[in-house]
PDB file of C-alpha atoms in Angstrom:
ATOM      1  CA  ALA A   1       6.181  82.777 -66.056  1.00  0.00           C
ATOM      2  CA  GLY A   2       2.989  82.668 -63.961  1.00  0.00           C
ATOM      3  CA  GLY A   3       1.905  80.033 -61.504  1.00  0.00           C
ATOM      4  CA  PRO A   4       3.253  78.906 -58.155  1.00  0.00           C
ATOM      5  CA  LYS A   5       6.962  78.619 -57.628  1.00  0.00           C
ATOM      6  CA  PRO A   6       8.324  75.263 -56.467  1.00  0.00           C
ATOM      7  CA  ALA A   7       8.830  74.887 -52.732  1.00  0.00           C
ATOM      8  CA  GLU A   8      12.355  74.576 -51.381  1.00  0.00           C
ATOM      9  CA  GLY A   9      13.465  71.077 -52.200  1.00  0.00           C
ATOM     10  CA  GLU A  10      11.142  70.851 -55.161  1.00  0.00           C
ATOM     11  CA  GLY A  11      12.171  70.517 -58.792  1.00  0.00           C
ATOM     12  CA  PRO A  12      14.227  68.025 -60.779  1.00  0.00           C
ATOM     13  CA  HIS A  13      17.669  69.024 -59.524  1.00  0.00           C
ATOM     14  CA  ALA A  14      16.943  70.654 -56.182  1.00  0.00           C
ATOM     15  CA  HIS A  15      18.891  68.378 -53.869  1.00  0.00           C
ATOM     16  CA  PRO A  16      22.516  69.506 -53.352  1.00  0.00           C
ATOM     17  CA  ALA A  17      23.798  65.917 -53.618  1.00  0.00           C
ATOM     18  CA  TYR A  18      22.358  65.544 -57.095  1.00  0.00           C
ATOM     19  CA  LYS A  19      24.603  66.520 -60.018  1.00  0.00           C
ATOM     20  CA  PRO A  20      22.844  66.484 -63.418  1.00  0.00           C
ATOM     21  CA  ASP A  21      25.989  65.434 -65.215  1.00  0.00           C
ATOM     22  CA  ARG A  22      26.209  62.059 -63.461  1.00  0.00           C
ATOM     23  CA  ASP A  23      25.526  58.855 -65.363  1.00  0.00           C
ATOM     24  CA  SER A  24      22.275  57.761 -63.848  1.00  0.00           C
ATOM     25  CA  GLU A  25      20.933  55.532 -66.615  1.00  0.00           C
ATOM     26  CA  LYS A  26      21.980  52.322 -64.878  1.00  0.00           C
ATOM     27  CA  VAL A  27      20.268  53.177 -61.567  1.00  0.00           C
ATOM     28  CA  ARG A  28      17.081  54.159 -63.485  1.00  0.00           C
ATOM     29  CA  VAL A  29      17.092  50.897 -65.463  1.00  0.00           C
ATOM     30  CA  ALA A  30      17.702  48.880 -62.252  1.00  0.00           C
ATOM     31  CA  GLY A  31      14.922  50.825 -60.456  1.00  0.00           C
ATOM     32  CA  VAL A  32      12.323  50.264 -63.208  1.00  0.00           C
ATOM     33  CA  ALA A  33      13.291  46.566 -63.371  1.00  0.00           C
ATOM     34  CA  GLY A  34      12.849  46.182 -59.599  1.00  0.00           C
ATOM     35  CA  ASP A  35      16.472  45.138 -59.089  1.00  0.00           C
ATOM     36  CA  VAL A  36      16.757  46.414 -55.521  1.00  0.00           C
ATOM     37  CA  PRO A  37      20.257  44.940 -54.871  1.00  0.00           C
ATOM     38  CA  ALA A  38      21.604  46.728 -57.986  1.00  0.00           C
ATOM     39  CA  VAL A  39      19.936  49.967 -56.970  1.00  0.00           C
ATOM     40  CA  ASN A  40      21.509  49.680 -53.555  1.00  0.00           C
ATOM     41  CA  ARG A  41      24.965  49.007 -55.071  1.00  0.00           C
ATOM     42  CA  TYR A  42      24.702  52.113 -57.223  1.00  0.00           C
ATOM     43  CA  LEU A  43      23.565  54.228 -54.309  1.00  0.00           C
ATOM     44  CA  ASP A  44      26.317  52.859 -52.064  1.00  0.00           C
ATOM     45  CA  ALA A  45      28.881  53.888 -54.689  1.00  0.00           C
ATOM     46  CA  ASP A  46      27.203  57.280 -55.386  1.00  0.00           C
ATOM     47  CA  PRO A  47      24.588  58.499 -52.858  1.00  0.00           C
ATOM     48  CA  GLY A  48      23.745  61.470 -55.111  1.00  0.00           C
ATOM     49  CA  LEU A  49      22.064  59.096 -57.507  1.00  0.00           C
ATOM     50  CA  LEU A  50      19.144  59.001 -55.056  1.00  0.00           C
ATOM     51  CA  TYR A  51      18.050  62.279 -56.733  1.00  0.00           C
ATOM     52  CA  ALA A  52      18.853  61.281 -60.339  1.00  0.00           C
ATOM     53  CA  ARG A  53      16.270  62.240 -62.990  1.00  0.00           C
ATOM     54  CA  ASP A  54      15.576  61.238 -66.522  1.00  0.00           C
ATOM     55  CA  ALA A  55      15.355  63.692 -69.396  1.00  0.00           C
ATOM     56  CA  HIS A  56      11.716  64.429 -68.508  1.00  0.00           C
ATOM     57  CA  GLY A  57      12.521  65.216 -64.867  1.00  0.00           C
ATOM     58  CA  ASN A  58      11.159  61.945 -63.475  1.00  0.00           C
ATOM     59  CA  SER A  59      13.066  60.523 -60.507  1.00  0.00           C
ATOM     60  CA  VAL A  60      14.084  56.898 -60.115  1.00  0.00           C
ATOM     61  CA  TYR A  61      11.448  56.758 -57.343  1.00  0.00           C
ATOM     62  CA  THR A  62       8.721  57.998 -59.712  1.00  0.00           C
ATOM     63  CA  LEU A  63       9.732  55.638 -62.480  1.00  0.00           C
ATOM     64  CA  ALA A  64       9.790  52.705 -60.032  1.00  0.00           C
ATOM     65  CA  CYS A  65       6.267  53.583 -58.793  1.00  0.00           C
ATOM     66  CA  LEU A  66       4.926  53.874 -62.312  1.00  0.00           C
ATOM     67  CA  ALA A  67       6.512  50.475 -63.164  1.00  0.00           C
ATOM     68  CA  GLY A  68       4.811  48.899 -60.129  1.00  0.00           C
ATOM     69  CA  GLN A  69       8.170  48.406 -58.353  1.00  0.00           C
ATOM     70  CA  SER A  70       7.100  49.242 -54.803  1.00  0.00           C
ATOM     71  CA  LYS A  71      10.096  47.486 -53.232  1.00  0.00           C
ATOM     72  CA  THR A  72      12.458  49.666 -55.232  1.00  0.00           C
ATOM     73  CA  ALA A  73      10.505  52.804 -54.207  1.00  0.00           C
ATOM     74  CA  GLU A  74      10.600  51.638 -50.590  1.00  0.00           C
ATOM     75  CA  ALA A  75      14.359  51.065 -50.778  1.00  0.00           C
ATOM     76  CA  LEU A  76      14.874  54.586 -52.109  1.00  0.00           C
ATOM     77  CA  ALA A  77      12.664  56.078 -49.402  1.00  0.00           C
ATOM     78  CA  THR A  78      14.500  54.225 -46.616  1.00  0.00           C
ATOM     79  CA  ARG A  79      17.713  55.936 -47.800  1.00  0.00           C
ATOM     80  CA  GLY A  80      16.216  59.263 -46.809  1.00  0.00           C
ATOM     81  CA  LEU A  81      14.707  60.451 -50.079  1.00  0.00           C
ATOM     82  CA  ALA A  82      12.708  63.600 -49.413  1.00  0.00           C
ATOM     83  CA  LEU A  83       9.675  63.193 -51.630  1.00  0.00           C
ATOM     84  CA  ASP A  84       8.687  66.077 -53.814  1.00  0.00           C
ATOM     85  CA  ILE A  85       4.989  66.626 -54.700  1.00  0.00           C
ATOM     86  CA  PHE A  86       5.217  64.446 -57.828  1.00  0.00           C
ATOM     87  CA  GLU A  87       6.754  61.567 -55.905  1.00  0.00           C
ATOM     88  CA  ALA A  88       4.220  61.908 -53.138  1.00  0.00           C
ATOM     89  CA  ALA A  89       1.417  61.928 -55.734  1.00  0.00           C
ATOM     90  CA  VAL A  90       2.575  58.924 -57.712  1.00  0.00           C
ATOM     91  CA  SER A  91       3.031  56.897 -54.522  1.00  0.00           C
ATOM     92  CA  GLY A  92      -0.143  58.059 -52.821  1.00  0.00           C
ATOM     93  CA  ASN A  93       1.688  59.523 -49.872  1.00  0.00           C
ATOM     94  CA  VAL A  94      -1.029  61.940 -48.718  1.00  0.00           C
ATOM     95  CA  LYS A  95       0.889  62.664 -45.463  1.00  0.00           C
ATOM     96  CA  ARG A  96       3.852  64.064 -47.358  1.00  0.00           C
ATOM     97  CA  ALA A  97       1.561  65.879 -49.838  1.00  0.00           C
ATOM     98  CA  THR A  98      -0.182  67.511 -46.884  1.00  0.00           C
ATOM     99  CA  GLU A  99       3.145  68.690 -45.501  1.00  0.00           C
ATOM    100  CA  LEU A 100       4.134  70.102 -48.873  1.00  0.00           C
ATOM    101  CA  ALA A 101       0.704  71.793 -49.330  1.00  0.00           C
ATOM    102  CA  ALA A 102       1.006  73.446 -45.957  1.00  0.00           C
ATOM    103  CA  ALA A 103       4.336  74.999 -46.997  1.00  0.00           C
ATOM    104  CA  THR A 104       3.198  75.813 -50.588  1.00  0.00           C
ATOM    105  CA  PRO A 105      -0.594  76.281 -50.813  1.00  0.00           C
ATOM    106  CA  GLY A 106      -0.718  76.239 -54.693  1.00  0.00           C
ATOM    107  CA  ILE A 107       1.373  73.106 -54.949  1.00  0.00           C
ATOM    108  CA  ALA A 108      -1.450  71.159 -56.681  1.00  0.00           C
ATOM    109  CA  LEU A 109      -0.905  73.428 -59.683  1.00  0.00           C
ATOM    110  CA  ILE A 110       2.837  73.025 -60.078  1.00  0.00           C
ATOM    111  CA  ARG A 111       3.981  71.506 -63.371  1.00  0.00           C
ATOM    112  CA  SER A 112       6.681  68.906 -63.875  1.00  0.00           C
ATOM    113  CA  ALA A 113       9.406  69.416 -66.470  1.00  0.00           C
ATOM    114  CA  ASP A 114       7.191  67.766 -69.073  1.00  0.00           C
ATOM    115  CA  GLY A 115       4.078  69.839 -68.199  1.00  0.00           C
ATOM    116  CA  ARG A 116       2.192  67.382 -66.032  1.00  0.00           C
ATOM    117  CA  THR A 117       0.697  68.234 -62.640  1.00  0.00           C
ATOM    118  CA  PRO A 118       0.690  66.169 -59.450  1.00  0.00           C
ATOM    119  CA  LEU A 119      -2.816  65.010 -60.433  1.00  0.00           C
ATOM    120  CA  HIS A 120      -1.443  63.414 -63.582  1.00  0.00           C
ATOM    121  CA  PHE A 121       1.076  61.498 -61.492  1.00  0.00           C
ATOM    122  CA  ALA A 122      -1.580  60.382 -58.987  1.00  0.00           C
ATOM    123  CA  ALA A 123      -3.854  59.154 -61.765  1.00  0.00           C
ATOM    124  CA  SER A 124      -0.986  57.391 -63.575  1.00  0.00           C
ATOM    125  CA  GLY A 125       0.055  55.762 -60.346  1.00  0.00           C
ATOM    126  CA  GLY A 126      -3.470  54.545 -59.501  1.00  0.00           C
ATOM    127  CA  GLN A 127      -3.836  56.633 -56.309  1.00  0.00           C
ATOM    128  CA  PRO A 128      -7.558  57.479 -55.768  1.00  0.00           C
ATOM    129  CA  ASP A 129      -6.954  58.947 -52.300  1.00  0.00           C
ATOM    130  CA  MET A 130      -4.348  61.269 -53.749  1.00  0.00           C
ATOM    131  CA  VAL A 131      -6.715  62.225 -56.594  1.00  0.00           C
ATOM    132  CA  MET A 132      -9.273  63.220 -53.959  1.00  0.00           C
ATOM    133  CA  PHE A 133      -6.646  65.048 -51.956  1.00  0.00           C
ATOM    134  CA  LEU A 134      -5.455  67.093 -54.920  1.00  0.00           C
ATOM    135  CA  ASN A 135      -8.994  67.792 -56.026  1.00  0.00           C
ATOM    136  CA  GLY A 136      -9.611  69.253 -52.551  1.00  0.00           C
ATOM    137  CA  ARG A 137      -6.450  71.380 -52.919  1.00  0.00           C
ATOM    138  CA  GLY A 138      -7.642  73.063 -56.113  1.00  0.00           C
ATOM    139  CA  ALA A 139      -5.936  70.934 -58.745  1.00  0.00           C
ATOM    140  CA  ASP A 140      -6.814  71.764 -62.342  1.00  0.00           C
ATOM    141  CA  LEU A 141      -8.833  68.663 -63.186  1.00  0.00           C
ATOM    142  CA  SER A 142      -8.492  69.295 -66.921  1.00  0.00           C
ATOM    143  CA  ALA A 143      -4.838  70.351 -67.011  1.00  0.00           C
ATOM    144  CA  GLY A 144      -2.855  69.537 -70.134  1.00  0.00           C
ATOM    145  CA  PRO A 145      -0.785  68.354 -71.829  1.00  0.00           C
ATOM    146  CA  GLU A 146      -3.477  65.719 -71.723  1.00  0.00           C
ATOM    147  CA  SER A 147      -6.357  65.587 -69.277  1.00  0.00           C
ATOM    148  CA  PRO A 148      -5.649  63.616 -66.049  1.00  0.00           C
ATOM    149  CA  LEU A 149      -8.989  61.971 -66.661  1.00  0.00           C
ATOM    150  CA  LEU A 150      -7.444  60.013 -69.520  1.00  0.00           C
ATOM    151  CA  ALA A 151      -4.582  58.831 -67.305  1.00  0.00           C
ATOM    152  CA  ALA A 152      -7.103  57.700 -64.676  1.00  0.00           C
ATOM    153  CA  ALA A 153      -9.208  55.877 -67.295  1.00  0.00           C
ATOM    154  CA  ASP A 154      -6.117  54.129 -68.645  1.00  0.00           C
ATOM    155  CA  TYR A 155      -5.051  52.728 -65.242  1.00  0.00           C
ATOM    156  CA  SER A 156      -4.717  48.918 -65.408  1.00  0.00           C
ATOM    157  CA  ASP A 157      -6.827  48.081 -62.321  1.00  0.00           C
ATOM    158  CA  LEU A 158     -10.357  48.685 -63.544  1.00  0.00           C
ATOM    159  CA  ALA A 159     -11.854  49.237 -60.092  1.00  0.00           C
ATOM    160  CA  VAL A 160      -9.214  51.828 -59.252  1.00  0.00           C
ATOM    161  CA  ALA A 161      -9.598  53.413 -62.664  1.00  0.00           C
ATOM    162  CA  ALA A 162     -13.372  53.669 -62.164  1.00  0.00           C
ATOM    163  CA  GLU A 163     -12.945  55.255 -58.744  1.00  0.00           C
ATOM    164  CA  MET A 164     -10.500  57.847 -60.048  1.00  0.00           C
ATOM    165  CA  THR A 165     -12.557  58.617 -63.193  1.00  0.00           C
ATOM    166  CA  GLN A 166     -15.723  59.011 -61.112  1.00  0.00           C
ATOM    167  CA  THR A 167     -13.979  61.559 -58.928  1.00  0.00           C
ATOM    168  CA  LEU A 168     -12.584  63.488 -61.839  1.00  0.00           C
ATOM    169  CA  ALA A 169     -15.653  63.353 -64.136  1.00  0.00           C
ATOM    170  CA  GLY A 170     -17.956  64.071 -61.198  1.00  0.00           C
ATOM    171  CA  ASN A 171     -15.988  67.259 -60.549  1.00  0.00           C
ATOM    172  CA  ALA A 172     -16.147  68.455 -64.197  1.00  0.00           C
ATOM    173  CA  SER A 173     -12.840  67.199 -65.515  1.00  0.00           C
ATOM    174  CA  ASP A 174     -12.798  67.593 -69.315  1.00  0.00           C
ATOM    175  CA  ALA A 175     -11.354  64.579 -71.101  1.00  0.00           C
ATOM    176  CA  ASN A 176     -10.875  66.676 -74.261  1.00  0.00           C
ATOM    177  CA  ALA A 177      -8.973  69.484 -72.584  1.00  0.00           C
ATOM    178  CA  LYS A 178      -5.475  70.203 -73.837  1.00  0.00           C
ATOM    179  CA  ARG A 179      -3.297  73.161 -72.878  1.00  0.00           C
TER     180      ARG A 179
END
């Protein structure tokens, strides 16, 4: 399999405290709902749930960000969550993405378990500064499974969507590309 290898600490089950056989549905549901007290209760009982993933490899942090639950994401981060590139992208944490890119120069090309790149996560999360950052790091602007340009155009805040689509289209992103 070609392409860059994930950096240490990358990937859906990289953290030693995370065990994929744990029941993490409840913490994911609470995270997406923005129920910070419930998330904290689950994490107090089982700290390994901080690194729980869904069947697509998305962390509770990523799911919370995509659901607009910034307080949940913040609560997870304050517990010491080491953001991977997808989490940094979806939350717009350019500082963390810069650290990861320094350690793994091709990190903008890494694929998630479901085939998306960090650029897909940045666009879905409405993070124009991260879209610019990843563009500058050589991200494939037309990467499949569906072009990141479509995720940017679908973002609910029209001004943010326009900014991201301008960046992507202005740098030759192909909305019809599928791979």
